[in-house]
Coordinates of C-alpha atoms (C1' of nucleotides) in Angstrom, one line a residue:
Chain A
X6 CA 100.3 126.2 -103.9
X7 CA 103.7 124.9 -104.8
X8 CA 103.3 122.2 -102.1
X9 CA 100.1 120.6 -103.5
X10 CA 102.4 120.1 -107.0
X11 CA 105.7 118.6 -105.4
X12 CA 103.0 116.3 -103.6
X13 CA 101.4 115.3 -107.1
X14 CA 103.5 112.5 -107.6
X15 CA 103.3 110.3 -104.8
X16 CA 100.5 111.3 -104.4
X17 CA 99.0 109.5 -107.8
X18 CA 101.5 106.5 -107.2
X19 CA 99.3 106.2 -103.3
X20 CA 96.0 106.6 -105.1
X21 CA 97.1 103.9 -108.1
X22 CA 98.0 101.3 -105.3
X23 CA 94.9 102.1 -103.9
X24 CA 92.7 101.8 -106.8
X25 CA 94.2 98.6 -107.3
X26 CA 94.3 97.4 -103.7
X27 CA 90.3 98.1 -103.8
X28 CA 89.4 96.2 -106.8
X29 CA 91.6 93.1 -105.9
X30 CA 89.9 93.1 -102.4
X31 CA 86.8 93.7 -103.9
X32 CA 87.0 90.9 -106.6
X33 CA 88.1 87.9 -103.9
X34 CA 85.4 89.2 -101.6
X35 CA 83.1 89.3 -104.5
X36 CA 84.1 85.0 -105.3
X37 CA 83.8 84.6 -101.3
X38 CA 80.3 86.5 -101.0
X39 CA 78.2 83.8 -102.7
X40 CA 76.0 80.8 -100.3
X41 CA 77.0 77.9 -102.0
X42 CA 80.5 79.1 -102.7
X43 CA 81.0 79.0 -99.1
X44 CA 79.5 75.6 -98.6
X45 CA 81.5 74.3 -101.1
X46 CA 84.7 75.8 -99.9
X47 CA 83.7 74.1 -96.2
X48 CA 83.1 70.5 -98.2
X49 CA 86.4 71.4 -99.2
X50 CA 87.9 72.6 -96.3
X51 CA 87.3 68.5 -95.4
X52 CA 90.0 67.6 -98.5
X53 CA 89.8 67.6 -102.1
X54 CA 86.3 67.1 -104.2
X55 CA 85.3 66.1 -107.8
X56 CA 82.5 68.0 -109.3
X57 CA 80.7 65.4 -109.0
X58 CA 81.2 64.7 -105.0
X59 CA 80.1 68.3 -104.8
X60 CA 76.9 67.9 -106.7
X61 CA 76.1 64.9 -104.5
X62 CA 76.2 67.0 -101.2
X63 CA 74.8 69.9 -102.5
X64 CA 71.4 71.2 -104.2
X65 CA 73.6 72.5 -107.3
X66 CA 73.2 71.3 -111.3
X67 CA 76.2 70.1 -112.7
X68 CA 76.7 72.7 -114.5
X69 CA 76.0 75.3 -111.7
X70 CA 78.5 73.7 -109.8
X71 CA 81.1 74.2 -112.3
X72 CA 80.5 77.4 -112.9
X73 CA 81.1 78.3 -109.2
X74 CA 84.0 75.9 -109.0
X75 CA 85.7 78.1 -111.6
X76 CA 84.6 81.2 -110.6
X77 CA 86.6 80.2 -107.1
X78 CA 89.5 79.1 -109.0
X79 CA 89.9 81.9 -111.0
X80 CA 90.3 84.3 -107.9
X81 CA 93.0 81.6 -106.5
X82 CA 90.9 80.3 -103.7
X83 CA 90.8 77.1 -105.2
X84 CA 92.8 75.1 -107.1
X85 CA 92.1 71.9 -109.5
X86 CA 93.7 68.8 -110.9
X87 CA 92.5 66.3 -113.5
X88 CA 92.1 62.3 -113.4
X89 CA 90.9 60.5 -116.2
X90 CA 87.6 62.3 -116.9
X91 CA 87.0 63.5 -113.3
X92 CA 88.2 67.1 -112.0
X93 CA 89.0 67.3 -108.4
X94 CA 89.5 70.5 -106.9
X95 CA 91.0 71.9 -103.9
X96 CA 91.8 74.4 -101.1
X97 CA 94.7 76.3 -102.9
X98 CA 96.7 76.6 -99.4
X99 CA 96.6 77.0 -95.6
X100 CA 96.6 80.9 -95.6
X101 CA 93.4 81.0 -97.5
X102 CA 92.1 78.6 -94.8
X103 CA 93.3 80.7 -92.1
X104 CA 91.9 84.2 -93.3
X105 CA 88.6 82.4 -94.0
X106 CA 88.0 80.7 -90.5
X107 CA 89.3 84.2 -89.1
X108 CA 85.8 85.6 -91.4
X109 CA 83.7 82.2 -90.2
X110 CA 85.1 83.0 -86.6
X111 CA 84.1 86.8 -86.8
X112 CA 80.9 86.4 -88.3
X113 CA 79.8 83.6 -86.1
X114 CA 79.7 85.9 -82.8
X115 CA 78.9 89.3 -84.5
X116 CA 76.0 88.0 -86.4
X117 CA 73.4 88.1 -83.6
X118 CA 71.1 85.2 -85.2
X119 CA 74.4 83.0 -85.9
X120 CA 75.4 83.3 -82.3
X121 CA 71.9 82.1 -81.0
X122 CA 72.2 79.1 -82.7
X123 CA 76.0 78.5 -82.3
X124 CA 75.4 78.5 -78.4
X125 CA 72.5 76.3 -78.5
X126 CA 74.8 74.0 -80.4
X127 CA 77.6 74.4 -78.3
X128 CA 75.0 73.6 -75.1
X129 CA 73.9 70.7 -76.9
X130 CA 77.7 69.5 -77.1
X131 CA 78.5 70.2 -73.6
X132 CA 75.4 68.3 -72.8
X133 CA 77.5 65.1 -74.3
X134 CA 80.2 66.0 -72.3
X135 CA 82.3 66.6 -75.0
X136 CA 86.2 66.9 -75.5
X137 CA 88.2 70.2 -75.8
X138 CA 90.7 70.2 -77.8
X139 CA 93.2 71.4 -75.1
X140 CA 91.6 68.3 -73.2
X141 CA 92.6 66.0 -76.0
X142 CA 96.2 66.6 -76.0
X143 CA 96.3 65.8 -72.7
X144 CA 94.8 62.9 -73.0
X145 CA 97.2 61.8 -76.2
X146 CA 99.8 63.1 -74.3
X147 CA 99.0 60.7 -71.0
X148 CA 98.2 58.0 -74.1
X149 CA 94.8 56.8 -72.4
X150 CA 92.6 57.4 -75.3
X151 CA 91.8 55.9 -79.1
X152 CA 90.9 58.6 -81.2
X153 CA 88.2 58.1 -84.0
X154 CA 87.7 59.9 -87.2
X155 CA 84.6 58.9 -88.2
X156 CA 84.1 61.0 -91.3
X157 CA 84.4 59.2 -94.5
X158 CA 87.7 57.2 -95.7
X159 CA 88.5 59.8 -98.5
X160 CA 88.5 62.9 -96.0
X161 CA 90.8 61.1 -93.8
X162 CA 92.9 60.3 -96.0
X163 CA 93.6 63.6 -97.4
X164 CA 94.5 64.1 -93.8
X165 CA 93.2 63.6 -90.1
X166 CA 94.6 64.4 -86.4
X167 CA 97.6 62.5 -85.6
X168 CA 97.1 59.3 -84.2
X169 CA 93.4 59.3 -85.2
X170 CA 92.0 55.8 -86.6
X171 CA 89.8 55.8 -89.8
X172 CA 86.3 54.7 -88.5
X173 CA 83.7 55.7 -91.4
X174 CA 80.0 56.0 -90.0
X175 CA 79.5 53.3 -92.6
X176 CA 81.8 50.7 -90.9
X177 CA 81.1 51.7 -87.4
X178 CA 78.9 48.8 -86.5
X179 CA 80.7 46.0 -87.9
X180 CA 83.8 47.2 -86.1
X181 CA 82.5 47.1 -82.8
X182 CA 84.5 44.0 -81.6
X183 CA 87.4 45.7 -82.7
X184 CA 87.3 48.0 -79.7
X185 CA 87.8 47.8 -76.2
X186 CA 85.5 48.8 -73.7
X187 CA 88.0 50.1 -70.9
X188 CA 89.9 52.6 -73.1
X189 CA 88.1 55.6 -72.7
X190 CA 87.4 56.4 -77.0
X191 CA 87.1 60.5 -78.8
X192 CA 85.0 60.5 -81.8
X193 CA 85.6 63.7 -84.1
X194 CA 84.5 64.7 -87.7
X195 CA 84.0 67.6 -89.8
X196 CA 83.9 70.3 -87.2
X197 CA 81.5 71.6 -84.5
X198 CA 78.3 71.0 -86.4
X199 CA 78.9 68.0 -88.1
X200 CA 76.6 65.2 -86.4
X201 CA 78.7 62.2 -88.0
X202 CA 80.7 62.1 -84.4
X203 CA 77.7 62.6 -82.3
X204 CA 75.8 59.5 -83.9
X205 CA 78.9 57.7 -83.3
X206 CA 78.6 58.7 -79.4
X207 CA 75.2 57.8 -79.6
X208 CA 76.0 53.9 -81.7
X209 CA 78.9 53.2 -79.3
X210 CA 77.2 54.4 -75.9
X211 CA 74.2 52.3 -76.6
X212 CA 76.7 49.3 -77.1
X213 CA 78.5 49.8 -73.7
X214 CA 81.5 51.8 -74.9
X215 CA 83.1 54.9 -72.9
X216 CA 82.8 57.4 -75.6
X217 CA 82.6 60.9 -76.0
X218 CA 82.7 63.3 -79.1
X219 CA 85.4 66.2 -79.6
X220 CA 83.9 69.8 -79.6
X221 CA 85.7 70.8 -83.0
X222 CA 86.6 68.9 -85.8
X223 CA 89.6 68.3 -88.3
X224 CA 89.9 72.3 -89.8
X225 CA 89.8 73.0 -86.6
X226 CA 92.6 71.5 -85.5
X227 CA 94.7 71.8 -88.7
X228 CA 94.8 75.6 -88.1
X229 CA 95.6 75.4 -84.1
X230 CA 98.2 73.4 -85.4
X231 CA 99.6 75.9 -88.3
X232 CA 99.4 78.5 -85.3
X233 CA 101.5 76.5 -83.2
X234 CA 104.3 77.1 -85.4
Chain B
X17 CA 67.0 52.1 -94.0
X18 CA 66.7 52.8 -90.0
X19 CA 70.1 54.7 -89.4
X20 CA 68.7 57.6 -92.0
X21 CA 65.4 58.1 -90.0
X22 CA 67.2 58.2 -86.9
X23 CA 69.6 60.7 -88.1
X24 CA 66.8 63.1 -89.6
X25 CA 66.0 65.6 -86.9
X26 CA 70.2 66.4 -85.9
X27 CA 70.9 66.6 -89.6
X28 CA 68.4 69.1 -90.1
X29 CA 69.0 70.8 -87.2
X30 CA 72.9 70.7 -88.8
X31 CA 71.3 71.5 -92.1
X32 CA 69.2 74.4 -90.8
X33 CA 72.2 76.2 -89.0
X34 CA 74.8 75.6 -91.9
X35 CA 72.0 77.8 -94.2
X36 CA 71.4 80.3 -91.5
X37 CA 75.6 80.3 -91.2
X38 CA 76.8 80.5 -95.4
X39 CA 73.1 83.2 -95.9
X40 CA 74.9 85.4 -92.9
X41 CA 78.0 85.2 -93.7
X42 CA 77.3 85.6 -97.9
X43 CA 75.6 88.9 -96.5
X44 CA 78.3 90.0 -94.6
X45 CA 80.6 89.5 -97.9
X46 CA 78.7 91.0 -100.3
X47 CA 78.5 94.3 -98.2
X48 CA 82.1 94.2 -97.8
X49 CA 82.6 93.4 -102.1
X50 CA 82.6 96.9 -103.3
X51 CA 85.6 99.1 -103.9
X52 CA 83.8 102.1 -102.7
X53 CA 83.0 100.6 -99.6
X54 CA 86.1 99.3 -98.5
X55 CA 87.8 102.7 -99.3
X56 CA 85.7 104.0 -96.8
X57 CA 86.2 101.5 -94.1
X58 CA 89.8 102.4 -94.7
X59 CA 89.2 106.0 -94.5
X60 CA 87.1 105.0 -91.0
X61 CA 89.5 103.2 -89.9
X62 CA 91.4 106.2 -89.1
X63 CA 88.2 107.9 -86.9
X64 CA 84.9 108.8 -87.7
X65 CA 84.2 110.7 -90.0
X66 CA 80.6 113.2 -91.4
X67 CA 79.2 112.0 -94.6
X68 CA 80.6 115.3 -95.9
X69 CA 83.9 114.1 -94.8
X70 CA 83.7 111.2 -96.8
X71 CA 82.3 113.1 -99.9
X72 CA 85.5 115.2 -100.1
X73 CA 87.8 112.7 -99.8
X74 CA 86.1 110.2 -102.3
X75 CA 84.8 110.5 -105.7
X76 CA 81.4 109.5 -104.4
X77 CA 78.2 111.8 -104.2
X78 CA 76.4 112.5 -101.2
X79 CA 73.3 110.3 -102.1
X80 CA 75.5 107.1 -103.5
X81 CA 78.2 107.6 -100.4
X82 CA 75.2 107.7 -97.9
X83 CA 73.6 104.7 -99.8
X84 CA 77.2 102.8 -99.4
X85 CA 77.4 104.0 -95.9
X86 CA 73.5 102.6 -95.0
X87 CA 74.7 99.3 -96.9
X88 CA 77.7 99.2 -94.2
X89 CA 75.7 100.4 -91.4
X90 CA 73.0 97.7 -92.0
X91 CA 75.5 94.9 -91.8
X92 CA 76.7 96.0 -88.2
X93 CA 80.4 96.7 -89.9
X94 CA 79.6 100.5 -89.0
X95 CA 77.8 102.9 -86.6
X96 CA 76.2 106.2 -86.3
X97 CA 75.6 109.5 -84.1
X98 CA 74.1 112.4 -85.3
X99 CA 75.5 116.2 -84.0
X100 CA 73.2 118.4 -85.1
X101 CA 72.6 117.9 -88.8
X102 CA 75.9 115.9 -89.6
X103 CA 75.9 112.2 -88.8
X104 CA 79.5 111.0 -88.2
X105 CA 79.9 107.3 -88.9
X106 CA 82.7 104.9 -87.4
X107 CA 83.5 101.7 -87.5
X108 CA 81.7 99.1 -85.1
X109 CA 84.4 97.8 -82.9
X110 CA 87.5 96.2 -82.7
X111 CA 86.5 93.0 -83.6
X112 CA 85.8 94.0 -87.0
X113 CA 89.1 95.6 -87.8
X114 CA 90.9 92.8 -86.9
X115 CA 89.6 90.7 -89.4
X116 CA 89.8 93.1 -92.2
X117 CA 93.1 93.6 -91.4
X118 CA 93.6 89.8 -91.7
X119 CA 92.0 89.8 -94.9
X120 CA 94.0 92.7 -96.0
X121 CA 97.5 90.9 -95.5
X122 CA 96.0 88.0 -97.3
X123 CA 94.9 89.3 -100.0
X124 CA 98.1 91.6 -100.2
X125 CA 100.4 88.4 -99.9
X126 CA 98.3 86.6 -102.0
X127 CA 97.5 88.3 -105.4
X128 CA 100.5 88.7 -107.7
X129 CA 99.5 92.4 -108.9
X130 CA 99.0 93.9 -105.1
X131 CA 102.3 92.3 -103.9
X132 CA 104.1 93.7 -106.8
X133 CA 102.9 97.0 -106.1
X134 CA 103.3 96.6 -102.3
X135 CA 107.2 95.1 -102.7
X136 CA 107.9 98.6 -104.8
X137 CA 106.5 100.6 -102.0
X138 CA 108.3 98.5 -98.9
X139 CA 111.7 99.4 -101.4
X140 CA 110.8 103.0 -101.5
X141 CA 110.3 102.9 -97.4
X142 CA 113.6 101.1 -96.9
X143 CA 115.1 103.6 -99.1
X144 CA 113.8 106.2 -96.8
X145 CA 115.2 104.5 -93.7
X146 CA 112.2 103.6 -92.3
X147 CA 111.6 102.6 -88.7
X148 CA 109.6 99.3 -88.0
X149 CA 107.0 99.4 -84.9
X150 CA 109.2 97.4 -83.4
X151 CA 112.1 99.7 -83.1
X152 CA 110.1 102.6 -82.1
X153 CA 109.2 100.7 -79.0
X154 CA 112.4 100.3 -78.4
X155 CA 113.2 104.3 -78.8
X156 CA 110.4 104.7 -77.2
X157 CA 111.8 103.3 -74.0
X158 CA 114.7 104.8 -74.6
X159 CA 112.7 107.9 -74.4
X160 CA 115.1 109.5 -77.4
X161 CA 112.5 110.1 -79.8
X162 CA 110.3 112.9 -80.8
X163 CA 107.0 110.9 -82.3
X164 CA 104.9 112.8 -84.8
X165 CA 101.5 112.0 -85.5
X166 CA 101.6 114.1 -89.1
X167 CA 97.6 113.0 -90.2
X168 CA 95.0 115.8 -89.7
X169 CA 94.0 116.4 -85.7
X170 CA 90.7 115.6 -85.9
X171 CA 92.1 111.7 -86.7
X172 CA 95.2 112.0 -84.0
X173 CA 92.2 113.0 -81.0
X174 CA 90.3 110.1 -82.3
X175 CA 92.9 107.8 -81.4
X176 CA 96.9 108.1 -81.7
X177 CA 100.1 106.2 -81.0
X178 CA 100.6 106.4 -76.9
X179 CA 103.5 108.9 -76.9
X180 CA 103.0 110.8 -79.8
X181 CA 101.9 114.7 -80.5
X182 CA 100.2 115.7 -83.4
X183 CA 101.6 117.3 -86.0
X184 CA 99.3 118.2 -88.7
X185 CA 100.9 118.7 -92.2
X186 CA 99.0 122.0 -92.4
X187 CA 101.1 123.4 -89.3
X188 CA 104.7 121.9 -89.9
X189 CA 105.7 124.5 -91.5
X190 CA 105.3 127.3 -88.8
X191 CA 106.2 124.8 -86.1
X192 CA 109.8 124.3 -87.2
X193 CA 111.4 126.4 -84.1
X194 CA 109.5 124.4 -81.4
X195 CA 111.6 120.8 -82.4
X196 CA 115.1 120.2 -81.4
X197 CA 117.6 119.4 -84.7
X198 CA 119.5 117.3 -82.3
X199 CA 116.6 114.5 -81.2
X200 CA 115.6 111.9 -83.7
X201 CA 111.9 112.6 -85.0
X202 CA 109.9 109.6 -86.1
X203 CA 106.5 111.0 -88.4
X204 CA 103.7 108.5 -88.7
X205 CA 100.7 108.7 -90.8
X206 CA 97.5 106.3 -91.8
X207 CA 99.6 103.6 -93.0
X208 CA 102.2 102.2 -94.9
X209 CA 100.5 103.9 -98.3
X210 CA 99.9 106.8 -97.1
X211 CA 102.3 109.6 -98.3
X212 CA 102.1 112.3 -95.5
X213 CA 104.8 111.2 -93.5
X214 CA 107.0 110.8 -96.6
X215 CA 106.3 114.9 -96.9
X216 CA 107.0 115.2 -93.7
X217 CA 110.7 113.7 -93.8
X218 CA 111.4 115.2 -97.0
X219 CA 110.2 119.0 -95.2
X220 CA 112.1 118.5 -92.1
X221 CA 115.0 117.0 -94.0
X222 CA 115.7 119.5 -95.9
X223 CA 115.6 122.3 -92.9
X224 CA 117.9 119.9 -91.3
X225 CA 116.6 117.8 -88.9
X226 CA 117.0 114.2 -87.9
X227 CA 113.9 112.6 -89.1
X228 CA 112.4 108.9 -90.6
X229 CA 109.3 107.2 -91.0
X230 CA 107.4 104.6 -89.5
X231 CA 106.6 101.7 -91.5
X232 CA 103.2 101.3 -90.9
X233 CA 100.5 103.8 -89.4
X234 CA 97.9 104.2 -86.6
X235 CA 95.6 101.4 -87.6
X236 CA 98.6 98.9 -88.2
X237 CA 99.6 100.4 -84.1
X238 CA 96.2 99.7 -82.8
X239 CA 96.1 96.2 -83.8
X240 CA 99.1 95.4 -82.6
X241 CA 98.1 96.8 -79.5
X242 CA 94.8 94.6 -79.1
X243 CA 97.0 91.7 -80.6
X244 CA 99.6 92.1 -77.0
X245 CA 96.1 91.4 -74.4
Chain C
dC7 C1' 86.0 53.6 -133.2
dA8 C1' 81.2 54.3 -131.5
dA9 C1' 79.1 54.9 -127.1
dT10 C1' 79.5 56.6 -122.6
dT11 C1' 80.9 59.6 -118.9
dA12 C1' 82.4 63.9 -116.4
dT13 C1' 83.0 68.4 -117.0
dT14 C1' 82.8 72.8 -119.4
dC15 C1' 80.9 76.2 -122.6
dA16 C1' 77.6 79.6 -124.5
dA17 C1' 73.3 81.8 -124.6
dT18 C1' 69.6 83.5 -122.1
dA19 C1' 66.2 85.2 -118.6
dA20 C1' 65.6 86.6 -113.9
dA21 C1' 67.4 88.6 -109.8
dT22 C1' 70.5 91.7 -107.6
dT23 C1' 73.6 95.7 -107.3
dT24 C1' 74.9 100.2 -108.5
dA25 C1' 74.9 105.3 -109.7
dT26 C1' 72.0 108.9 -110.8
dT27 C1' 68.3 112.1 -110.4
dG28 C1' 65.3 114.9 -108.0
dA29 C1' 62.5 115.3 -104.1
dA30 C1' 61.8 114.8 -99.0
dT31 C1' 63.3 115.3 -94.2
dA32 C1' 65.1 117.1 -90.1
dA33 C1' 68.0 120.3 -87.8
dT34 C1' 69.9 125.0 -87.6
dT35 C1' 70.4 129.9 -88.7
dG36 C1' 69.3 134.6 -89.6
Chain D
dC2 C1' 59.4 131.2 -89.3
dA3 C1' 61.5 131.3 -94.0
dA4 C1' 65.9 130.0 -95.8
dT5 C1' 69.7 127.1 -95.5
dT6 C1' 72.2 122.8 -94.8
dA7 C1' 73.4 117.8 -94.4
dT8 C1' 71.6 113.7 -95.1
dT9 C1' 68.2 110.4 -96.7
dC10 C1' 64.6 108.5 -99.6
dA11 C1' 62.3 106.7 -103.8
dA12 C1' 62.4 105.8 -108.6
dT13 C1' 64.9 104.4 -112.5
dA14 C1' 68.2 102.7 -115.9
dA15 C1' 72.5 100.3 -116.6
dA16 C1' 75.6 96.8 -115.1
dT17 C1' 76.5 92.5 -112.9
dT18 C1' 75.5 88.0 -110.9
dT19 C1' 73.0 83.8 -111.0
dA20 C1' 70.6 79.5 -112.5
dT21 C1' 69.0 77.1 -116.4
dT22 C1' 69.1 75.0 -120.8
dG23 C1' 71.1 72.4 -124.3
dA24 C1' 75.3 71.6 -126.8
dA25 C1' 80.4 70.9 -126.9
dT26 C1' 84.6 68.8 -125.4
dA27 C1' 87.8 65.4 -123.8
dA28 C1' 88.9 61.2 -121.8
dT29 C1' 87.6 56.2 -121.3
dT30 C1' 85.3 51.8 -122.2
dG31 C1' 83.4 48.0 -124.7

DNA sequence: CAATTATTCAATAAATTTATTGAATAATTG
DNA sequence: CAATTATTCAATAAATTTATTGAATAATTG
């Protein structure tokens, strides 16, 4: 058929874009589809890391770690800078963030087993009467509330919720007369399964404080706020 | 120390469900990190479709294509019925589109070689006078517009744009005296890559009708659809 | 500038993924 | 019910990914 040969053209030019639009996919998929690649991009997800402050938190070699450090940078998912002898390394930007909570966020209710243990979490949280993040903004909003990051100095540095005071685990006791007991207090930290802000609950209830942990944690509220605009 | 005894059972319980999270979701990856694979979820993501179906259009043979299919199937990303001796596959829901689509545009946006190839193809639309989905809502409720589902019809009665009749490429030849040459026509195919509306409003062109096409396809619709509730 | 430190590199073995081959299964047809 | 058809299964070889080992590099410190 003559139609069949007119069509060759575009034809080839659809099939090369798709070739390639296959093997990219395939390749960043690949760099994502690894355990401790994802750990390490959710250590990361917190602010940048040297290879060695992702040794420390995970079960990886030094030179296991580097190896998957690269193999994330090469595939632009991460990104790294150099200080004296240490390499810190990075989130390359706030889309990649965004498509990988929208995987996390898929996963997490499709995956039968994940979901059984998310909601026993999220029972265990509601148990402590925790904080929305909807709530919070109301409650920064009406301005009747200190908010605590309680994660270490270094990740709230890189960057925290607005108006949140630095309060590492580490200094928490020491810090107590710091504080008043009337203002109602939100502890938040890592995210959702981080137990840094439910110790702090725990620390600060024990001592007389009104305090209650948020449900989410930083990333969390980083994207809600990227979505916002 | 005290604090780290105390702590032992929540950061186990954390530890525990972070495994059980980055094991799932690594699983989930690595079924999706194969060209092969994702060409078929794209090709699914038009309808279902037979094994057979999936031979013909692919380079793959039956055994490795049902393999790839069983790999899919297994990681709840498709589903199966069986009609007699064929066994249609399709993909699992909604849900799961969405995200790939979200990793689609990242990945498009985000590595050089796709965009390149992908900014070359939105010139050649352009060139074409392509409608966005946006203005063909707008013609829509305008009701001056002929819409023109070109794919095969076995895809069109699995799902279409509200609105439009199916056209098959096969049949727009002997169909020319049933369409007006004074109401715009707007052909859609399987998405912006796809080359069978191009044939379509280079066919009806040339016998002298009014006719563009849309920007995107079906799945790109869909989304946008499920996006609006 | 020798010693130290953080990271990377290169080689290798083990584990996993992939495509191929030929046989097995399960439903349908003549 | 034997032959046909669509799909799956099981075994295997090749390719790829991964963790480990020990050495190399590049920057810093005494």
């Amino acid at each position: 058929m003559f139609a069949s040969l007119i069509q060759f053209l575009p034809v080839m030019k659809g099939r090369e874009f798709k070739d390639a639009m296959y093997d990219g996919l395939s390749k960043l998929l690949k760099a994502l589809a690894n355990p401790y690649r994802l750990e390490i991009i959710e250590m990361l997800s917190q602010g940048e890391k040297s290879v060695e402050g992702i040794v420390q938190t995970t079960s990886l070699s030094f030179a296991n770690a580097s190896q998957h450090l690269q193999v994330l940078k090469n595939n632009n998912i991460l990104k790294s800078r150099k200080v004296s002898h240490y390499v810190y390394y990075s989130i390359v930007n706030n889309d990649f963030l965004a498509m990988y909570q929208h995987i996390v966020k898929f996963s997490v209710t499709e995956i039968a087993e994940l979901e059984k243990i998310m909601n026993r979490q999220r029972d265990d949280n509601k148990a402590l009467n925790s904080v929305s993040l909807d709530e919070l903004e109301t409650m920064i909003r009406d301005k009747n509330v200190l908010l605590m990051d309680v994660r270490p100095a270094t990740e709230y540095e890189f960057g925290h919720i607005t108006g949140a005071v630095s309060v590492p685990m580490n200094d928490l006791l020491c810090c107590l007369k710091d504080f008043s007991k009337e203002k109602e207090i939100v502890a938040y930290c890592r995210g959702p399964f981080c137990v840094l802000a439910d110790e702090a609950v725990k620390i600060l209830t024990e001592n007389g404080f009104k305090i209650r942990r948020l449900d989410e944690g930083y990333p969390e509220w980083k994207m809600k706020q990227l979505e916002a605009n």
